[in-house]
């Protein structure tokens, strides 16, 4: 299991009482969605899980949604969830694949490599009639050290320069109609389209609809190949706001790709009215 970023529900059921296994519910939803993820968490979550708020473990001074915080804030916020340096963190979400992979990548970015994602999330856990609890967990604070490795993230300037250099492949996780610009963006005030030269691998295509789990590595490889992504070249993932992009990052990690990065601002930044040039239509 050492280099596999996913853990199964069977594994978590057998290990969740280990004092060094810390579970977090990182479920995320678009602003204005009701019920809110924290309310859903309070109604039902895996026993012992603390709530990791993607919108709060973020740079609260930024006008963009849930941008990476400073290392000091990440350490403080995550320590408050009862997590320490010697803990194995298992992140899950509602089963929508929105949030858990983002939390996992943040832990890796800030130097905590001992992090995993629960394959299938809470939906699979409940479907298997496993135990849940209610309320909001208030754990005893832990002590997590934190130092951001900037190689894990990209900013707008880097992606802008890359449009010309094409040194890195930009792979967009949004649904195909959003990528092609044929529908309005759900993020208010954003233009429709994609970063010029980017490729499209919708994150939902990487999930088995029957089981809610991530597809096999052979299926993942075919999805990236079909989109024209060369797994031997540098890759930057992006999406609407830097959340579902991490599903691509997780899939790439499972395929043995190391050194990929995530464009944190993603389309929430690039798609602003005064943002850089955009492209429309198929890749």
Backbone as numpy.savetxt, mean C-alpha at the origin, in Angstrom:
# Nx Ny Nz CAx CAy CAz Cx Cy Cz
9.62 -18.61 5.22 8.80 -17.39 5.22 9.65 -16.13 5.22
10.95 -16.26 5.38 11.81 -15.11 5.62 11.67 -14.01 4.57
11.61 -14.41 3.27 11.59 -13.39 2.22 10.23 -13.28 1.54
9.23 -13.99 2.03 7.88 -13.92 1.48 7.11 -12.84 2.24
6.62 -11.81 1.54 5.95 -10.71 2.25 4.53 -11.00 2.70
3.97 -12.14 2.25 2.62 -12.49 2.65 2.63 -13.57 3.74
1.66 -13.52 4.63 1.39 -14.63 5.54 -0.06 -15.05 5.35
-0.33 -16.31 5.58 -1.68 -16.84 5.41 -2.50 -16.66 6.69
-3.81 -16.82 6.54 -4.67 -16.77 7.72 -4.35 -17.94 8.66
-3.98 -19.08 8.10 -3.59 -20.22 8.94 -2.38 -19.86 9.80
-1.40 -19.21 9.16 -0.19 -18.84 9.90 -0.54 -17.85 11.02
-1.35 -16.85 10.70 -1.67 -15.84 11.71 -2.47 -16.45 12.85
-3.40 -17.34 12.53 -4.18 -17.99 13.58 -3.29 -18.77 14.54
-2.24 -19.37 14.00 -1.33 -20.16 14.83 -0.34 -19.31 15.61
-0.12 -18.06 15.18 0.95 -17.25 15.77 0.49 -15.93 16.39
-0.80 -15.63 16.34 -1.24 -14.31 16.77 -1.06 -14.06 18.27
-0.90 -15.11 19.06 -0.69 -14.91 20.50 0.78 -14.76 20.87
1.65 -14.86 19.89 3.08 -14.63 20.13 3.26 -13.16 20.53
3.90 -12.88 21.66 4.03 -11.49 22.12 4.83 -10.61 21.17
5.58 -11.21 20.25 6.36 -10.41 19.31 5.71 -10.35 17.93
4.47 -10.82 17.82 3.69 -10.63 16.60 2.68 -9.52 16.86
2.82 -8.43 16.15 1.92 -7.28 16.33 1.07 -7.13 15.08
-0.23 -7.13 15.27 -1.18 -7.07 14.16 -1.74 -5.65 14.04
-1.81 -5.15 12.82 -2.42 -3.84 12.60 -3.48 -3.94 11.50
-4.58 -3.25 11.72 -5.62 -3.10 10.72 -5.36 -1.77 10.03
-4.95 -1.84 8.76 -4.59 -0.63 8.01 -5.63 -0.32 6.94
-6.86 -0.72 7.14 -7.91 -0.51 6.14 -8.03 0.97 5.78
-8.22 1.22 4.49 -8.28 2.59 3.96 -9.50 2.72 3.06
-10.05 3.92 3.02 -11.14 4.23 2.10 -11.00 5.67 1.63
-11.56 5.98 0.49 -11.51 7.34 -0.04 -12.20 8.31 0.93
-11.76 9.56 0.98 -12.40 10.54 1.85 -13.91 10.64 1.57
-14.69 10.74 2.62 -16.14 10.85 2.48 -16.86 9.52 2.45
-16.10 8.41 2.36 -16.71 7.09 2.36 -17.24 6.76 3.75
-18.45 6.25 3.81 -19.01 5.82 5.09 -19.49 4.38 4.96
-19.36 3.58 6.02 -18.70 3.94 7.28 -17.20 4.09 7.12
-16.60 4.86 7.99 -15.17 5.08 7.96 -14.43 3.81 8.38
-13.20 3.64 7.90 -12.43 2.45 8.29 -12.30 2.27 9.80
-12.12 3.37 10.54 -11.98 3.25 11.99 -13.27 2.75 12.62
-14.41 3.13 12.05 -15.70 2.66 12.58 -15.89 1.18 12.28
-15.49 0.76 11.09 -15.56 -0.65 10.74 -14.63 -1.47 11.64
-13.45 -0.92 11.88 -12.50 -1.58 12.79 -13.11 -1.76 14.17
-13.75 -0.71 14.69 -14.33 -0.78 16.03 -15.45 -1.83 16.11
-16.14 -2.06 15.01 -17.22 -3.05 14.97 -16.68 -4.48 14.92
-15.55 -4.66 14.23 -15.04 -6.02 14.06 -13.61 -5.99 13.56
-12.71 -6.59 14.33 -11.33 -6.72 13.88 -10.70 -7.99 14.45
-9.56 -8.35 13.92 -8.84 -9.52 14.40 -8.38 -9.25 15.84
-8.57 -10.19 16.74 -8.19 -9.96 18.14 -6.73 -9.51 18.27
-6.55 -8.44 19.05 -5.22 -7.92 19.29 -4.73 -6.91 18.27
-5.52 -6.67 17.24 -5.09 -5.74 16.19 -5.30 -4.29 16.62
-4.28 -3.46 16.39 -4.40 -2.02 16.59 -4.73 -1.38 15.25
-5.33 -0.19 15.28 -5.72 0.47 14.03 -4.60 1.39 13.55
-4.12 1.12 12.34 -3.10 1.94 11.67 -3.83 2.86 10.70
-3.92 4.14 11.04 -4.67 5.09 10.24 -3.76 5.67 9.15
-3.98 5.25 7.91 -3.15 5.70 6.80 -3.16 7.22 6.68
-4.30 7.83 6.97 -4.40 9.29 6.86 -3.75 10.02 8.03
-3.54 9.34 9.15 -2.95 9.99 10.32 -1.46 9.74 10.44
-1.00 8.55 10.05 0.44 8.27 10.05 0.98 8.86 8.75
0.99 10.18 8.71 1.23 10.92 7.48 1.68 12.33 7.82
2.18 13.02 6.81 2.59 14.42 6.96 1.33 15.28 7.02
0.98 15.71 8.20 -0.27 16.46 8.38 -0.16 17.91 7.95
1.03 18.34 7.56 1.20 19.71 7.07 1.03 19.79 5.55
0.98 18.65 4.89 0.88 18.64 3.43 -0.56 18.77 2.97
-0.76 19.47 1.86 -2.10 19.58 1.27 -2.47 18.32 0.50
-1.51 17.46 0.27 -1.75 16.21 -0.45 -2.13 15.11 0.55
-2.91 14.13 0.11 -3.37 13.09 1.05 -2.27 12.13 1.47
-2.25 11.82 2.76 -1.40 10.81 3.41 0.01 10.68 2.82
0.71 11.79 2.71 2.10 11.75 2.29 2.96 11.20 3.43
4.12 10.63 3.07 5.02 10.08 4.09 5.34 11.11 5.16
5.29 10.72 6.44 5.68 11.62 7.51 7.19 11.61 7.70
7.67 12.49 8.55 9.07 12.43 8.96 9.30 11.16 9.77
10.55 10.70 9.79 10.88 9.47 10.50 10.50 9.55 11.98
10.68 10.71 12.58 10.37 10.87 14.00 8.88 10.66 14.25
8.04 11.19 13.36 6.60 11.01 13.54 6.21 9.56 13.32
6.77 8.92 12.30 6.45 7.51 12.06 6.78 6.67 13.30
7.97 6.90 13.86 8.39 6.15 15.05 7.42 6.41 16.20
7.02 7.64 16.38 6.13 7.98 17.49 4.74 7.37 17.29
4.19 7.51 16.09 2.84 7.01 15.82 2.78 5.49 15.90
3.80 4.83 15.37 3.79 3.37 15.36 4.11 2.80 16.74
5.00 3.45 17.48 5.27 3.02 18.85 4.00 3.07 19.69
3.14 4.06 19.41 1.89 4.19 20.14 0.93 3.03 19.87
1.19 2.29 18.80 0.38 1.11 18.49 0.91 -0.14 19.18
1.94 0.04 20.04 2.48 -1.09 20.79 3.57 -1.84 20.07
4.15 -1.23 19.03 5.14 -1.91 18.20 6.55 -1.48 18.57
7.43 -2.47 18.68 8.83 -2.23 19.01 9.74 -2.83 17.94
11.02 -2.53 18.06 11.99 -2.92 17.04 12.06 -4.43 16.81
11.84 -5.22 17.85 11.99 -6.68 17.70 10.68 -7.39 17.38
9.66 -6.63 16.99 8.36 -7.23 16.68 8.21 -7.53 15.19
7.47 -8.58 14.90 7.02 -8.87 13.54 5.65 -8.21 13.37
5.55 -7.32 12.41 4.30 -6.61 12.15 3.55 -7.31 11.03
2.28 -7.64 11.28 1.41 -8.21 10.25 0.30 -7.20 9.98
0.29 -6.66 8.78 -0.72 -5.68 8.39 -1.82 -6.35 7.59
-3.06 -5.98 7.89 -4.17 -6.46 7.08 -5.11 -5.29 6.81
-6.03 -5.48 5.86 -7.09 -4.50 5.65 -8.41 -5.25 5.51
-9.42 -4.55 5.08 -10.77 -5.13 5.02 -10.87 -6.31 4.07
-9.90 -6.47 3.21 -9.95 -7.47 2.16 -10.03 -6.82 0.80
-10.09 -5.48 0.79 -10.15 -4.71 -0.46 -8.77 -4.47 -1.06
-7.73 -4.87 -0.34 -6.35 -4.59 -0.74 -6.08 -3.09 -0.79
-6.74 -2.34 0.08 -6.47 -0.91 0.22 -5.98 -0.65 1.63
-4.70 -0.46 1.77 -4.13 -0.06 3.04 -3.02 -0.96 3.55
-3.21 -2.27 3.55 -2.23 -3.17 4.16 -0.88 -3.10 3.46
-0.89 -3.14 2.13 0.37 -3.09 1.39 1.06 -1.75 1.59
0.29 -0.67 1.65 0.86 0.65 1.92 1.55 0.66 3.27
0.91 0.13 4.31 1.52 0.09 5.64 2.80 -0.75 5.60
2.74 -1.91 4.95 3.91 -2.78 4.83 5.08 -2.04 4.20
4.83 -1.33 3.10 5.91 -0.63 2.42 6.46 0.52 3.27
5.60 1.15 4.04 6.07 2.21 4.93 7.01 1.64 5.99
6.65 0.50 6.55 7.54 -0.11 7.54 8.91 -0.40 6.92
8.92 -0.97 5.73 10.20 -1.24 5.08 10.95 0.05 4.79
10.24 1.07 4.34 10.87 2.35 4.01 11.55 2.98 5.21
10.94 2.80 6.38 11.47 3.40 7.59 12.38 2.46 8.37
12.82 1.40 7.72 13.87 0.56 8.30 13.42 -0.63 9.10
12.11 -0.92 9.12 11.62 -2.09 9.87 11.27 -3.17 8.85
12.23 -4.02 8.54 12.05 -5.03 7.50 11.16 -6.18 7.93
10.96 -6.34 9.22 10.19 -7.48 9.73 8.70 -7.17 9.70
8.16 -7.08 8.48 6.74 -6.75 8.29 6.17 -7.62 7.19
4.89 -7.99 7.34 4.21 -8.87 6.40 2.80 -8.34 6.14
2.16 -8.90 5.12 0.77 -8.58 4.79 -0.05 -9.86 4.89
-1.22 -9.77 5.51 -2.11 -10.92 5.62 -2.83 -11.12 4.29
-2.58 -12.24 3.65 -3.17 -12.53 2.35 -4.67 -12.76 2.49
-5.45 -11.93 1.82 -6.91 -12.05 1.90 -7.56 -11.16 2.94
-6.77 -10.65 3.87 -7.26 -9.69 4.84 -8.39 -10.17 5.73
-9.10 -9.21 6.29 -10.16 -9.52 7.25 -11.29 -10.31 6.59
-11.58 -10.05 5.33 -12.66 -10.74 4.65 -12.43 -12.25 4.65
-11.21 -12.67 4.33 -10.90 -14.10 4.33 -10.93 -14.66 5.75
-10.41 -13.89 6.70 -10.39 -14.31 8.10 -11.82 -14.60 8.59
-12.74 -13.70 8.28 -14.13 -13.86 8.71 -14.80 -15.01 7.97
-14.52 -15.13 6.68 -15.12 -16.20 5.90 -14.76 -17.58 6.44
-13.60 -17.65 7.07 -13.14 -18.91 7.66 -13.62 -19.10 9.10
-14.53 -18.23 9.54 -15.13 -18.30 10.88 -14.09 -18.19 11.99
-13.10 -17.36 11.78 -12.08 -17.14 12.81 -12.55 -16.04 13.76
-11.97 -15.96 14.96 -12.48 -15.02 15.97 -12.22 -13.56 15.63
-13.12 -12.70 16.08 -12.95 -11.26 15.97 -13.31 -10.62 17.31
-13.00 -9.34 17.44 -13.39 -8.60 18.64 -13.85 -7.20 18.25
-14.44 -6.50 19.18 -14.96 -5.16 18.94 -14.18 -4.15 19.77
-14.50 -2.87 19.56 -13.86 -1.80 20.32 -12.56 -1.33 19.67
-11.93 -0.37 20.32 -10.68 0.20 19.83 -9.57 -0.13 20.82
-8.59 -0.87 20.34 -7.48 -1.31 21.20 -6.60 -0.11 21.56
-6.25 0.00 22.85 -5.34 1.04 23.32 -4.11 0.34 23.90
-3.17 -0.07 23.07 -2.05 -0.87 23.56 -1.05 -0.07 24.37
-0.27 -0.76 25.16 0.86 -0.14 25.84 1.89 0.24 24.77
2.43 1.43 24.87 3.37 1.90 23.85 4.60 1.01 23.76
5.07 0.83 22.53 6.31 0.13 22.30 7.42 1.14 22.05
8.50 0.66 21.44 9.60 1.56 21.10 10.18 1.14 19.76
9.83 1.91 18.73 10.29 1.61 17.37 11.29 2.68 16.93
12.43 2.25 16.47 13.40 3.16 15.86 13.00 3.37 14.41
13.36 4.51 13.84 12.91 4.80 12.48 13.90 5.69 11.75
14.20 5.32 10.52 15.05 6.13 9.66 14.63 5.90 8.22
14.18 6.93 7.53 13.66 6.78 6.19 14.78 6.56 5.18
14.63 5.50 4.39 15.52 5.26 3.26 14.84 5.88 2.04
15.36 6.99 1.56 14.71 7.74 0.48 14.63 6.95 -0.82
15.38 5.86 -0.93 15.34 5.05 -2.15 13.99 4.37 -2.34
13.19 4.29 -1.27 11.90 3.60 -1.34 10.79 4.47 -1.92
11.02 5.78 -2.02 9.97 6.69 -2.48 10.51 7.63 -3.56
9.59 8.16 -4.35 9.92 9.15 -5.37 9.00 10.36 -5.19
9.52 11.53 -5.58 8.69 12.74 -5.56 8.40 13.18 -6.98
7.61 14.24 -7.10 7.18 14.70 -8.43 8.35 15.10 -9.31
9.33 15.77 -8.73 10.47 16.22 -9.53 11.21 15.04 -10.14
11.38 14.01 -9.36 12.07 12.82 -9.86 11.29 12.20 -11.01
9.97 12.06 -10.84 9.15 11.45 -11.89 9.12 12.34 -13.12
9.09 13.66 -12.92 9.11 14.60 -14.03 10.39 14.45 -14.85
11.52 14.37 -14.17 12.78 14.18 -14.88 12.82 12.83 -15.58
12.15 11.85 -15.00 12.14 10.51 -15.57 11.31 10.44 -16.86
10.34 11.36 -17.02 9.56 11.38 -18.26 10.49 11.55 -19.46
11.54 12.35 -19.26 12.50 12.57 -20.34 13.55 11.47 -20.40
14.05 11.05 -19.24 15.17 10.11 -19.23 14.73 8.65 -19.42
13.50 8.33 -18.97 12.98 6.96 -18.98 13.95 5.99 -18.29
14.67 6.49 -17.31 15.60 5.63 -16.57 14.86 4.59 -15.76
13.64 4.94 -15.31 12.81 4.02 -14.53 11.47 3.84 -15.22
10.92 2.66 -15.12 9.58 2.40 -15.65 8.55 2.83 -14.59
7.60 3.64 -14.97 6.53 4.04 -14.07 5.32 3.16 -14.37
4.84 2.47 -13.33 3.73 1.53 -13.50 2.57 1.99 -12.61
1.44 2.23 -13.22 0.27 2.82 -12.57 -0.73 1.73 -12.19
-1.17 1.74 -10.95 -2.07 0.69 -10.43 -3.55 1.01 -10.58
-3.89 2.18 -11.12 -5.30 2.54 -11.22 -6.03 1.69 -12.26
-7.35 1.67 -12.15 -8.17 0.96 -13.14 -7.90 1.51 -14.53
-8.09 0.67 -15.52 -7.69 1.03 -16.89 -8.41 2.28 -17.40
-9.69 2.46 -17.08 -10.39 3.64 -17.59 -9.87 4.92 -16.97
-9.43 4.85 -15.71 -8.82 6.03 -15.09 -7.46 6.31 -15.72
-6.68 5.27 -15.93 -5.37 5.44 -16.55 -5.50 6.05 -17.94
-6.47 5.58 -18.72 -6.63 6.07 -20.09 -7.30 7.44 -20.15
-7.86 7.88 -19.02 -8.48 9.20 -18.98 -9.88 9.24 -19.56
-10.55 8.08 -19.62 -11.89 8.04 -20.20 -12.99 8.27 -19.18
-12.62 8.36 -17.91 -13.58 8.67 -16.84 -13.00 9.77 -15.95
-13.89 10.42 -15.21 -13.45 11.46 -14.29 -12.69 10.84 -13.12
-11.69 11.55 -12.63 -10.94 11.09 -11.47 -11.78 11.24 -10.20
-11.74 10.24 -9.30 -12.47 10.37 -8.03 -11.85 11.39 -7.08
-10.56 11.68 -7.27 -9.96 12.73 -6.44 -10.40 14.09 -6.99
-11.09 14.89 -6.19 -11.66 16.14 -6.68 -10.61 17.06 -7.30
-10.97 17.68 -8.42 -10.13 18.70 -9.03 -8.94 18.16 -9.81
-8.87 16.85 -9.99 -7.73 16.29 -10.73 -8.11 16.05 -12.18
-7.16 16.27 -13.07 -7.34 15.96 -14.48 -7.38 14.44 -14.67
-7.79 14.02 -15.85 -7.84 12.60 -16.16 -6.72 12.23 -17.12
-6.11 11.07 -16.90 -5.03 10.63 -17.77 -3.94 9.94 -16.98
-2.71 9.96 -17.54 -1.60 9.29 -16.87 -0.28 9.99 -17.18
0.74 9.62 -16.43 2.08 10.15 -16.65 2.56 9.67 -18.02
3.03 10.57 -18.86 3.51 10.15 -20.18 4.56 9.04 -20.08
4.36 8.00 -20.88 5.32 6.90 -20.90 5.08 5.83 -19.86
4.11 6.03 -18.97 3.88 5.04 -17.92 3.10 3.85 -18.45
3.15 2.76 -17.68 2.45 1.52 -18.00 1.32 1.33 -17.00
0.39 0.44 -17.34 -0.78 0.24 -16.49 -0.95 -1.23 -16.11
-0.88 -1.51 -14.81 -1.20 -2.83 -14.27 -2.22 -2.59 -13.16
-3.52 -2.63 -13.46 -4.51 -2.39 -12.41 -4.32 -3.36 -11.25
-4.26 -2.82 -10.04 -3.95 -3.68 -8.89 -4.99 -4.77 -8.71
-6.24 -4.50 -9.09 -7.30 -5.50 -8.93 -7.04 -6.73 -9.80
-6.28 -6.57 -10.88 -5.96 -7.70 -11.74 -5.02 -8.70 -11.06
-4.39 -8.27 -9.98 -3.43 -9.14 -9.28 -4.08 -9.94 -8.16
-5.39 -9.76 -7.99 -6.10 -10.43 -6.90 -7.06 -11.47 -7.46
-7.06 -12.65 -6.86 -7.97 -13.72 -7.24 -9.36 -13.37 -6.70
-10.29 -13.12 -7.59 -11.62 -12.68 -7.14 -12.36 -13.76 -6.36
-12.05 -15.02 -6.59 -12.75 -16.11 -5.90 -12.31 -16.22 -4.44
-11.03 -16.00 -4.17 -10.50 -16.20 -2.82 -10.14 -14.90 -2.10
-9.97 -13.81 -2.86 -9.54 -12.55 -2.26 -8.06 -12.50 -1.96
-7.33 -13.53 -2.35 -5.88 -13.58 -2.10 -5.13 -13.13 -3.34
-3.85 -12.81 -3.15 -3.04 -12.41 -4.29 -2.79 -13.61 -5.19
-2.76 -13.35 -6.47 -2.57 -14.42 -7.45 -1.18 -15.04 -7.32
-1.01 -16.17 -7.97 0.27 -16.88 -7.93 1.36 -16.04 -8.60
2.59 -16.35 -8.27 3.70 -15.59 -8.87 3.73 -15.73 -10.39
3.36 -16.87 -10.92 3.35 -17.03 -12.37 2.29 -16.12 -13.00
1.14 -15.98 -12.35 0.10 -15.08 -12.85 0.52 -13.62 -12.70
1.19 -13.29 -11.62 1.68 -11.92 -11.44 2.67 -11.58 -12.54
3.57 -12.49 -12.80 4.58 -12.25 -13.84 3.92 -12.01 -15.20
2.89 -12.79 -15.51 2.20 -12.62 -16.79 1.52 -11.26 -16.87
0.97 -10.78 -15.74 0.31 -9.47 -15.74 1.29 -8.35 -16.05
2.47 -8.40 -15.45 3.47 -7.37 -15.72 4.02 -7.50 -17.14
4.23 -8.73 -17.57 4.71 -8.95 -18.94 3.72 -8.40 -19.96
2.44 -8.65 -19.73 1.40 -8.21 -20.67 1.35 -6.69 -20.77
1.72 -6.01 -19.70 1.72 -4.54 -19.69 3.03 -3.96 -20.24
3.95 -4.83 -20.63 5.21 -4.35 -21.18 6.21 -3.91 -20.15
6.07 -4.44 -18.93 7.00 -4.07 -17.84 8.16 -5.06 -17.83
9.36 -4.53 -17.85 10.58 -5.34 -17.80 11.02 -5.45 -16.34
10.88 -6.63 -15.76 11.18 -6.79 -14.34 12.67 -6.66 -14.02
13.49 -6.61 -15.03 14.93 -6.47 -14.81 15.37 -5.02 -14.80
14.46 -4.11 -15.13 14.77 -2.68 -15.14 14.12 -1.99 -13.93
14.65 -0.84 -13.50 14.08 -0.13 -12.34 12.61 0.22 -12.55
11.86 0.14 -11.47 10.41 0.35 -11.51 9.98 1.31 -10.41
9.07 2.23 -10.75 8.40 3.10 -9.79 6.91 2.84 -9.91
6.25 2.55 -8.81 4.80 2.33 -8.84 4.08 3.60 -8.41
2.86 3.75 -8.91 2.02 4.89 -8.55 0.56 4.48 -8.68
-0.34 5.36 -8.24 -1.78 5.09 -8.33 -2.50 6.42 -8.16
-3.65 6.41 -7.48 -4.38 7.65 -7.25 -3.76 8.52 -6.18
-3.30 7.88 -5.08 -2.73 8.67 -3.98 -1.65 7.92 -3.22
-1.04 6.91 -3.85 0.07 6.21 -3.21 -0.33 5.07 -2.30
-1.57 4.59 -2.39 -2.01 3.47 -1.55 -2.02 2.17 -2.34
-2.87 2.07 -3.37 -2.93 0.82 -4.13 -1.66 0.57 -4.93
-0.85 1.59 -5.16 0.45 1.39 -5.81 1.28 0.36 -5.07
1.13 0.33 -3.75 1.90 -0.60 -2.94 1.49 -2.05 -3.17
0.29 -2.29 -3.73 -0.08 -3.66 -4.10 0.82 -4.14 -5.23
1.10 -3.25 -6.20 2.05 -3.59 -7.25 3.44 -3.82 -6.66
3.83 -2.95 -5.75 5.13 -3.09 -5.10 5.25 -4.42 -4.38
4.18 -4.82 -3.70 4.14 -6.10 -3.00 4.26 -7.26 -3.98
3.53 -7.18 -5.08 3.61 -8.22 -6.11 5.01 -8.31 -6.70
5.61 -7.17 -6.97 6.97 -7.15 -7.50 7.94 -7.78 -6.51
7.75 -7.49 -5.24 8.60 -8.05 -4.19 8.49 -9.56 -4.19
7.28 -10.07 -4.37 7.08 -11.52 -4.42 7.78 -12.14 -5.63
7.95 -11.34 -6.68 8.62 -11.81 -7.90 10.14 -11.65 -7.82
10.62 -11.24 -6.66 12.06 -11.11 -6.47 12.62 -9.77 -6.86
11.76 -8.83 -7.23 12.23 -7.49 -7.60 12.57 -6.71 -6.33
13.76 -6.19 -6.29 14.20 -5.35 -5.17 14.65 -4.00 -5.74
14.54 -2.96 -4.93 14.96 -1.65 -5.38 13.88 -0.86 -6.09
12.63 -1.36 -6.11 11.55 -0.56 -6.68 11.22 0.57 -5.71
10.49 1.56 -6.21 10.12 2.71 -5.38 8.65 3.05 -5.63
8.09 3.87 -4.75 6.69 4.27 -4.85 6.61 5.79 -4.97
5.87 6.27 -5.96 5.65 7.71 -6.12 4.57 8.12 -5.13
4.98 8.76 -4.07 4.10 9.03 -2.93 2.93 9.94 -3.31
3.19 11.01 -4.03 2.11 11.94 -4.39 1.15 11.37 -5.41
1.67 10.50 -6.28 0.88 9.82 -7.32 -0.06 10.79 -8.05
-1.21 10.31 -8.50 -2.06 11.15 -9.34 -2.71 12.29 -8.55
-2.82 12.14 -7.24 -3.36 13.24 -6.43 -2.49 14.48 -6.56
-1.21 14.29 -6.86 -0.29 15.40 -7.07 -0.14 15.72 -8.55
0.19 14.69 -9.35 0.44 14.91 -10.78 -0.80 15.44 -11.50
-1.96 14.98 -11.10 -3.20 15.33 -11.78 -3.79 16.68 -11.42
-3.15 17.44 -10.54 -3.66 18.76 -10.19 -3.74 19.65 -11.44
-4.64 20.64 -11.43 -4.82 21.48 -12.62 -3.54 22.11 -13.13
-2.64 22.47 -12.23 -1.38 23.10 -12.64 -0.22 22.09 -12.67
-0.55 20.81 -12.73 0.46 19.76 -12.73 1.15 19.61 -14.07
2.09 18.67 -14.16 2.85 18.46 -15.39 1.98 17.91 -16.52
2.57 17.75 -17.68 1.87 17.22 -18.84 1.32 15.84 -18.57
0.19 15.53 -19.19 -0.43 14.22 -19.04 -0.62 13.58 -20.41
-0.86 12.28 -20.41 -1.19 11.54 -21.62 -2.52 10.86 -21.40
-3.22 10.55 -22.48 -4.48 9.82 -22.39 -4.44 8.64 -23.37
-5.43 7.78 -23.25 -5.48 6.61 -24.11 -4.64 5.46 -23.56
-4.60 4.35 -24.29 -3.83 3.19 -23.83 -2.35 3.49 -23.74
-1.63 2.70 -22.98 -0.17 2.89 -22.84 0.51 2.57 -24.16
